[in-house]
Amino acid sequence: MPPPPSPPGEGQVRTCVGCRVKAPRSALVRVVLVPQSPRAVVDERTDAPGRGAWLHADRACLDLADRRRAIPRALRSAGPVDTAAVTEWFSTRTPGQT
């Protein structure tokens, strides 16, 4: 059974790697790997090359993603990924701010 079509005007839809809920791309934060490094950072402009992992701008989703080890898996990293910069970004944001 194919997924239901997106409502008009919703744009591209991505799935949060933390809570696994689909949302418009504009409502999520993109996380990418720094080239030649096992370090993940938030891609605020959403235009960095390479694979991205999408998260709601909510600390609970980041915690779920960390617990499930979803970020390295989504980024297809061969080893562990340092998410300290992502955690720092989430710490400096107020709820609802992207």
PDB file of N, CA, C and O in Angstrom, residues 16-20 31 33 38-42 53-56 58-75 79-91:
ATOM      1  N   CYS A  16      11.970  12.087  11.200  1.00  0.00           N
ATOM      2  CA  CYS A  16      12.860  12.358  12.326  1.00  0.00           C
ATOM      3  C   CYS A  16      13.499  11.039  12.758  1.00  0.00           C
ATOM      4  O   CYS A  16      12.798  10.060  13.003  1.00  0.00           O
ATOM      5  N   VAL A  17      14.835  11.015  12.855  1.00  0.00           N
ATOM      6  CA  VAL A  17      15.511   9.777  13.247  1.00  0.00           C
ATOM      7  C   VAL A  17      15.353   9.482  14.731  1.00  0.00           C
ATOM      8  O   VAL A  17      15.647   8.379  15.172  1.00  0.00           O
ATOM      9  N   GLY A  18      14.879  10.458  15.489  1.00  0.00           N
ATOM     10  CA  GLY A  18      14.643  10.246  16.917  1.00  0.00           C
ATOM     11  C   GLY A  18      13.302   9.596  17.176  1.00  0.00           C
ATOM     12  O   GLY A  18      13.218   8.455  17.618  1.00  0.00           O
ATOM     13  N   CYS A  19      12.234  10.315  16.862  1.00  0.00           N
ATOM     14  CA  CYS A  19      10.885   9.832  17.178  1.00  0.00           C
ATOM     15  C   CYS A  19      10.236   9.067  16.027  1.00  0.00           C
ATOM     16  O   CYS A  19       9.171   8.477  16.201  1.00  0.00           O
ATOM     17  N   ARG A  20      10.849   9.090  14.839  1.00  0.00           N
ATOM     18  CA  ARG A  20      10.361   8.379  13.645  1.00  0.00           C
ATOM     19  C   ARG A  20       9.041   8.932  13.108  1.00  0.00           C
ATOM     20  O   ARG A  20       8.321   8.248  12.395  1.00  0.00           O
ATOM     21  N   VAL A  31      21.311  17.105  10.266  1.00  0.00           N
ATOM     22  CA  VAL A  31      22.612  16.816  10.875  1.00  0.00           C
ATOM     23  C   VAL A  31      23.456  16.098   9.827  1.00  0.00           C
ATOM     24  O   VAL A  31      22.973  15.193   9.149  1.00  0.00           O
ATOM     25  N   LEU A  33      27.742  14.799   8.686  1.00  0.00           N
ATOM     26  CA  LEU A  33      29.110  14.528   9.138  1.00  0.00           C
ATOM     27  C   LEU A  33      30.047  15.584   8.578  1.00  0.00           C
ATOM     28  O   LEU A  33      29.905  16.014   7.433  1.00  0.00           O
ATOM     29  N   PRO A  38      34.758  11.870  12.075  1.00  0.00           N
ATOM     30  CA  PRO A  38      33.572  11.185  12.635  1.00  0.00           C
ATOM     31  C   PRO A  38      32.762  12.117  13.538  1.00  0.00           C
ATOM     32  O   PRO A  38      32.264  11.720  14.576  1.00  0.00           O
ATOM     33  N   ARG A  39      32.655  13.413  13.159  1.00  0.00           N
ATOM     34  CA  ARG A  39      31.980  14.404  13.985  1.00  0.00           C
ATOM     35  C   ARG A  39      30.745  14.916  13.254  1.00  0.00           C
ATOM     36  O   ARG A  39      30.820  15.322  12.101  1.00  0.00           O
ATOM     37  N   ALA A  40      29.611  14.901  13.939  1.00  0.00           N
ATOM     38  CA  ALA A  40      28.361  15.388  13.366  1.00  0.00           C
ATOM     39  C   ALA A  40      28.118  16.830  13.790  1.00  0.00           C
ATOM     40  O   ALA A  40      28.441  17.215  14.913  1.00  0.00           O
ATOM     41  N   VAL A  41      27.552  17.622  12.879  1.00  0.00           N
ATOM     42  CA  VAL A  41      27.203  19.011  13.162  1.00  0.00           C
ATOM     43  C   VAL A  41      25.826  19.292  12.580  1.00  0.00           C
ATOM     44  O   VAL A  41      25.354  18.592  11.685  1.00  0.00           O
ATOM     45  N   VAL A  42      25.178  20.343  13.084  1.00  0.00           N
ATOM     46  CA  VAL A  42      23.890  20.768  12.547  1.00  0.00           C
ATOM     47  C   VAL A  42      24.147  21.575  11.280  1.00  0.00           C
ATOM     48  O   VAL A  42      24.975  22.482  11.264  1.00  0.00           O
ATOM     49  N   ALA A  53      20.901  13.412   8.446  1.00  0.00           N
ATOM     50  CA  ALA A  53      19.930  12.817   9.375  1.00  0.00           C
ATOM     51  C   ALA A  53      19.042  13.970   9.834  1.00  0.00           C
ATOM     52  O   ALA A  53      19.533  15.058  10.137  1.00  0.00           O
ATOM     53  N   TRP A  54      17.749  13.748   9.891  1.00  0.00           N
ATOM     54  CA  TRP A  54      16.799  14.811  10.211  1.00  0.00           C
ATOM     55  C   TRP A  54      16.213  14.585  11.601  1.00  0.00           C
ATOM     56  O   TRP A  54      15.871  13.460  11.962  1.00  0.00           O
ATOM     57  N   LEU A  55      16.120  15.668  12.373  1.00  0.00           N
ATOM     58  CA  LEU A  55      15.584  15.619  13.731  1.00  0.00           C
ATOM     59  C   LEU A  55      14.643  16.800  13.953  1.00  0.00           C
ATOM     60  O   LEU A  55      14.874  17.883  13.411  1.00  0.00           O
ATOM     61  N   HIS A  56      13.628  16.582  14.777  1.00  0.00           N
ATOM     62  CA  HIS A  56      12.850  17.724  15.248  1.00  0.00           C
ATOM     63  C   HIS A  56      13.772  18.563  16.129  1.00  0.00           C
ATOM     64  O   HIS A  56      14.671  18.021  16.768  1.00  0.00           O
ATOM     65  N   ASP A  58      13.944  19.418  18.960  1.00  0.00           N
ATOM     66  CA  ASP A  58      13.463  19.104  20.299  1.00  0.00           C
ATOM     67  C   ASP A  58      14.487  18.183  20.956  1.00  0.00           C
ATOM     68  O   ASP A  58      14.884  17.170  20.372  1.00  0.00           O
ATOM     69  N   ARG A  59      14.920  18.538  22.132  1.00  0.00           N
ATOM     70  CA  ARG A  59      15.937  17.747  22.832  1.00  0.00           C
ATOM     71  C   ARG A  59      15.498  16.294  23.033  1.00  0.00           C
ATOM     72  O   ARG A  59      16.319  15.379  23.015  1.00  0.00           O
ATOM     73  N   ALA A  60      14.194  16.058  23.203  1.00  0.00           N
ATOM     74  CA  ALA A  60      13.706  14.692  23.400  1.00  0.00           C
ATOM     75  C   ALA A  60      13.994  13.828  22.175  1.00  0.00           C
ATOM     76  O   ALA A  60      14.350  12.652  22.308  1.00  0.00           O
ATOM     77  N   CYS A  61      13.879  14.406  20.976  1.00  0.00           N
ATOM     78  CA  CYS A  61      14.171  13.646  19.756  1.00  0.00           C
ATOM     79  C   CYS A  61      15.663  13.342  19.648  1.00  0.00           C
ATOM     80  O   CYS A  61      16.049  12.252  19.228  1.00  0.00           O
ATOM     81  N   LEU A  62      16.503  14.297  20.045  1.00  0.00           N
ATOM     82  CA  LEU A  62      17.947  14.050  20.047  1.00  0.00           C
ATOM     83  C   LEU A  62      18.286  12.941  21.031  1.00  0.00           C
ATOM     84  O   LEU A  62      19.075  12.045  20.726  1.00  0.00           O
ATOM     85  N   ASP A  63      17.686  12.975  22.217  1.00  0.00           N
ATOM     86  CA  ASP A  63      17.938  11.931  23.215  1.00  0.00           C
ATOM     87  C   ASP A  63      17.506  10.558  22.701  1.00  0.00           C
ATOM     88  O   ASP A  63      18.218   9.576  22.890  1.00  0.00           O
ATOM     89  N   LEU A  64      16.349  10.489  22.050  1.00  0.00           N
ATOM     90  CA  LEU A  64      15.890   9.222  21.468  1.00  0.00           C
ATOM     91  C   LEU A  64      16.862   8.732  20.395  1.00  0.00           C
ATOM     92  O   LEU A  64      17.199   7.553  20.339  1.00  0.00           O
ATOM     93  N   ALA A  65      17.304   9.646  19.539  1.00  0.00           N
ATOM     94  CA  ALA A  65      18.242   9.276  18.476  1.00  0.00           C
ATOM     95  C   ALA A  65      19.548   8.765  19.063  1.00  0.00           C
ATOM     96  O   ALA A  65      20.115   7.790  18.571  1.00  0.00           O
ATOM     97  N   ASP A  66      20.042   9.416  20.114  1.00  0.00           N
ATOM     98  CA  ASP A  66      21.270   8.952  20.770  1.00  0.00           C
ATOM     99  C   ASP A  66      21.082   7.565  21.372  1.00  0.00           C
ATOM    100  O   ASP A  66      21.918   6.684  21.209  1.00  0.00           O
ATOM    101  N   ARG A  67      19.967   7.379  22.052  1.00  0.00           N
ATOM    102  CA  ARG A  67      19.697   6.099  22.712  1.00  0.00           C
ATOM    103  C   ARG A  67      19.580   4.964  21.688  1.00  0.00           C
ATOM    104  O   ARG A  67      20.047   3.854  21.928  1.00  0.00           O
ATOM    105  N   ARG A  68      18.998   5.258  20.531  1.00  0.00           N
ATOM    106  CA  ARG A  68      18.807   4.241  19.492  1.00  0.00           C
ATOM    107  C   ARG A  68      20.010   4.136  18.555  1.00  0.00           C
ATOM    108  O   ARG A  68      19.999   3.332  17.627  1.00  0.00           O
ATOM    109  N   ARG A  69      21.023   5.008  18.755  1.00  0.00           N
ATOM    110  CA  ARG A  69      22.192   5.085  17.864  1.00  0.00           C
ATOM    111  C   ARG A  69      21.756   5.328  16.419  1.00  0.00           C
ATOM    112  O   ARG A  69      22.324   4.777  15.469  1.00  0.00           O
ATOM    113  N   ALA A  70      20.743   6.172  16.260  1.00  0.00           N
ATOM    114  CA  ALA A  70      20.150   6.399  14.949  1.00  0.00           C
ATOM    115  C   ALA A  70      20.958   7.351  14.073  1.00  0.00           C
ATOM    116  O   ALA A  70      20.927   7.235  12.848  1.00  0.00           O
ATOM    117  N   ILE A  71      21.680   8.289  14.671  1.00  0.00           N
ATOM    118  CA  ILE A  71      22.410   9.260  13.857  1.00  0.00           C
ATOM    119  C   ILE A  71      23.540   8.592  13.069  1.00  0.00           C
ATOM    120  O   ILE A  71      23.610   8.755  11.851  1.00  0.00           O
ATOM    121  N   PRO A  72      24.417   7.804  13.697  1.00  0.00           N
ATOM    122  CA  PRO A  72      25.457   7.125  12.890  1.00  0.00           C
ATOM    123  C   PRO A  72      24.855   6.206  11.826  1.00  0.00           C
ATOM    124  O   PRO A  72      25.366   6.126  10.714  1.00  0.00           O
ATOM    125  N   ARG A  73      23.760   5.550  12.162  1.00  0.00           N
ATOM    126  CA  ARG A  73      23.124   4.651  11.202  1.00  0.00           C
ATOM    127  C   ARG A  73      22.559   5.440  10.020  1.00  0.00           C
ATOM    128  O   ARG A  73      22.739   5.067   8.861  1.00  0.00           O
ATOM    129  N   ALA A  74      21.878   6.557  10.288  1.00  0.00           N
ATOM    130  CA  ALA A  74      21.297   7.366   9.218  1.00  0.00           C
ATOM    131  C   ALA A  74      22.378   7.985   8.333  1.00  0.00           C
ATOM    132  O   ALA A  74      22.188   8.141   7.122  1.00  0.00           O
ATOM    133  N   LEU A  75      23.511   8.323   8.944  1.00  0.00           N
ATOM    134  CA  LEU A  75      24.605   8.916   8.183  1.00  0.00           C
ATOM    135  C   LEU A  75      25.497   7.860   7.545  1.00  0.00           C
ATOM    136  O   LEU A  75      26.454   8.201   6.846  1.00  0.00           O
ATOM    137  N   GLY A  79      31.809   3.903  12.002  1.00  0.00           N
ATOM    138  CA  GLY A  79      32.131   3.799  13.421  1.00  0.00           C
ATOM    139  C   GLY A  79      31.309   4.778  14.232  1.00  0.00           C
ATOM    140  O   GLY A  79      30.334   5.342  13.747  1.00  0.00           O
ATOM    141  N   PRO A  80      31.715   4.989  15.463  1.00  0.00           N
ATOM    142  CA  PRO A  80      30.981   5.924  16.317  1.00  0.00           C
ATOM    143  C   PRO A  80      31.088   7.357  15.786  1.00  0.00           C
ATOM    144  O   PRO A  80      32.062   7.720  15.138  1.00  0.00           O
ATOM    145  N   VAL A  81      30.070   8.149  16.083  1.00  0.00           N
ATOM    146  CA  VAL A  81      30.016   9.539  15.646  1.00  0.00           C
ATOM    147  C   VAL A  81      29.961  10.440  16.873  1.00  0.00           C
ATOM    148  O   VAL A  81      29.170  10.210  17.782  1.00  0.00           O
ATOM    149  N   ASP A  82      30.803  11.466  16.880  1.00  0.00           N
ATOM    150  CA  ASP A  82      30.817  12.446  17.964  1.00  0.00           C
ATOM    151  C   ASP A  82      29.680  13.431  17.717  1.00  0.00           C
ATOM    152  O   ASP A  82      29.697  14.181  16.743  1.00  0.00           O
ATOM    153  N   THR A  83      28.688  13.440  18.596  1.00  0.00           N
ATOM    154  CA  THR A  83      27.536  14.322  18.437  1.00  0.00           C
ATOM    155  C   THR A  83      27.573  15.489  19.428  1.00  0.00           C
ATOM    156  O   THR A  83      26.553  16.127  19.656  1.00  0.00           O
ATOM    157  N   ALA A  84      28.736  15.796  19.970  1.00  0.00           N
ATOM    158  CA  ALA A  84      28.848  16.878  20.959  1.00  0.00           C
ATOM    159  C   ALA A  84      28.416  18.224  20.375  1.00  0.00           C
ATOM    160  O   ALA A  84      27.745  19.012  21.047  1.00  0.00           O
ATOM    161  N   ALA A  85      28.774  18.511  19.124  1.00  0.00           N
ATOM    162  CA  ALA A  85      28.399  19.789  18.505  1.00  0.00           C
ATOM    163  C   ALA A  85      26.882  19.865  18.312  1.00  0.00           C
ATOM    164  O   ALA A  85      26.285  20.932  18.454  1.00  0.00           O
ATOM    165  N   VAL A  86      26.256  18.741  18.011  1.00  0.00           N
ATOM    166  CA  VAL A  86      24.801  18.705  17.845  1.00  0.00           C
ATOM    167  C   VAL A  86      24.133  18.939  19.201  1.00  0.00           C
ATOM    168  O   VAL A  86      23.187  19.720  19.312  1.00  0.00           O
ATOM    169  N   THR A  87      24.631  18.282  20.233  1.00  0.00           N
ATOM    170  CA  THR A  87      24.096  18.460  21.582  1.00  0.00           C
ATOM    171  C   THR A  87      24.236  19.912  22.021  1.00  0.00           C
ATOM    172  O   THR A  87      23.305  20.495  22.591  1.00  0.00           O
ATOM    173  N   GLU A  88      25.381  20.517  21.725  1.00  0.00           N
ATOM    174  CA  GLU A  88      25.599  21.931  22.056  1.00  0.00           C
ATOM    175  C   GLU A  88      24.598  22.826  21.324  1.00  0.00           C
ATOM    176  O   GLU A  88      24.043  23.753  21.894  1.00  0.00           O
ATOM    177  N   TRP A  89      24.345  22.544  20.047  1.00  0.00           N
ATOM    178  CA  TRP A  89      23.388  23.337  19.267  1.00  0.00           C
ATOM    179  C   TRP A  89      21.996  23.248  19.887  1.00  0.00           C
ATOM    180  O   TRP A  89      21.319  24.257  20.031  1.00  0.00           O
ATOM    181  N   PHE A  90      21.586  22.035  20.268  1.00  0.00           N
ATOM    182  CA  PHE A  90      20.275  21.861  20.887  1.00  0.00           C
ATOM    183  C   PHE A  90      20.215  22.562  22.241  1.00  0.00           C
ATOM    184  O   PHE A  90      19.169  23.075  22.631  1.00  0.00           O
ATOM    185  N   SER A  91      21.315  22.613  22.963  1.00  0.00           N
ATOM    186  CA  SER A  91      21.349  23.260  24.277  1.00  0.00           C
ATOM    187  C   SER A  91      21.197  24.776  24.181  1.00  0.00           C
ATOM    188  O   SER A  91      20.698  25.406  25.108  1.00  0.00           O
TER     189      SER A  91
END
